[in-house]
């Protein structure tokens, strides 16, 4: 029976781990867990006899694939697969998958939570503002953005979205107003929430051309990836728009500098934790296990990304 490695530098919740184990045991699969590892060599050693691996943000690069001679499938329990070298996966005849939608509600709740936290001055007791009646613009309209829209509409926000890969009816069906230019996302939003993947095309795409357009007191929300931000432009917008604020689950490389300069106008989670809920871990972990079983039993390659 196939051997499955679950390699999570940032572990799943304990109850999610039990459920993933039960799923694999039901299918008669062998498994082992590598959690909280501190060096990539530990991952590479663990990959030596794995035929399948479930990961989170763990790095599957050329070196990792070279250490995994028996590997047939890697499933990223989550949405973003920028941590997998897809070319290397293909070159090693490994199928790469993600589990779209499974952890999205958790990330959306964190995005909204950070908006409330900054609107209320980090709960310091001083009079803040409400989200109700404000305009929220979403850059990208995938799973997380749709959950954000649903919660934001419940709060009473006016929600717009821009997604160059989608037709208007997808947004309209969710009660969200479609935008037709990325500039409008940055011009219109009181809150601007980023929901695009990190790819060659999107790296540093949130640049000065876009950031220069934001309202004086706009709040930028990033639960996506730090790589999509042009960090020099971010510093510039803080300097030029005196009430601009930034909340992020994926702190920029220059976070220490920004925190020192603008302590009241930023919030960064200490460690990326958008998907850190028991529910998200369970949903994504079980989906990953099921996808591996369906792949070996039926050749099912739904959710293949390479
Ligand atoms: C994702 O892409 O699914 C999220 O960013 C969550 O990532 P994580 O599993 O590393 O927390």
GROMACS .gro file of C-alpha atoms and ligand atoms in nm, residues 10 56-57 76-80 103 225 272 275, ligand 1:
model
   23
   10UNK     CA    1   0.343   2.445   1.078
   56UNK     CA    2   0.120   2.317   0.360
   57UNK     CA    3   0.363   2.601   0.283
   76UNK     CA    4  -0.073   2.111  -0.102
   77UNK     CA    5  -0.341   2.113   0.171
   78UNK     CA    6  -0.448   2.466   0.088
   79UNK     CA    7  -0.488   2.701  -0.205
   80UNK     CA    8  -0.158   2.868  -0.300
  103UNK     CA    9  -0.939   2.654   0.413
  225UNK     CA   10   0.134   3.660  -0.029
  272UNK     CA   11   0.101   3.340   0.888
  275UNK     CA   12  -0.568   2.902   0.766
  307LIG     C1   13  -0.313   2.879   0.140
  307LIG     O1   14  -0.252   2.911   0.036
  307LIG     O2   15  -0.390   2.783   0.144
  307LIG     C2   16  -0.298   2.964   0.263
  307LIG     O3   17  -0.207   3.066   0.241
  307LIG     C3   18  -0.267   2.885   0.389
  307LIG     O4   19  -0.134   2.844   0.396
  307LIG     P1   20  -0.079   2.755   0.517
  307LIG     O5   21  -0.135   2.617   0.501
  307LIG     O6   22   0.068   2.759   0.504
  307LIG     O7   23  -0.125   2.816   0.646
   0.00000   0.00000   0.00000
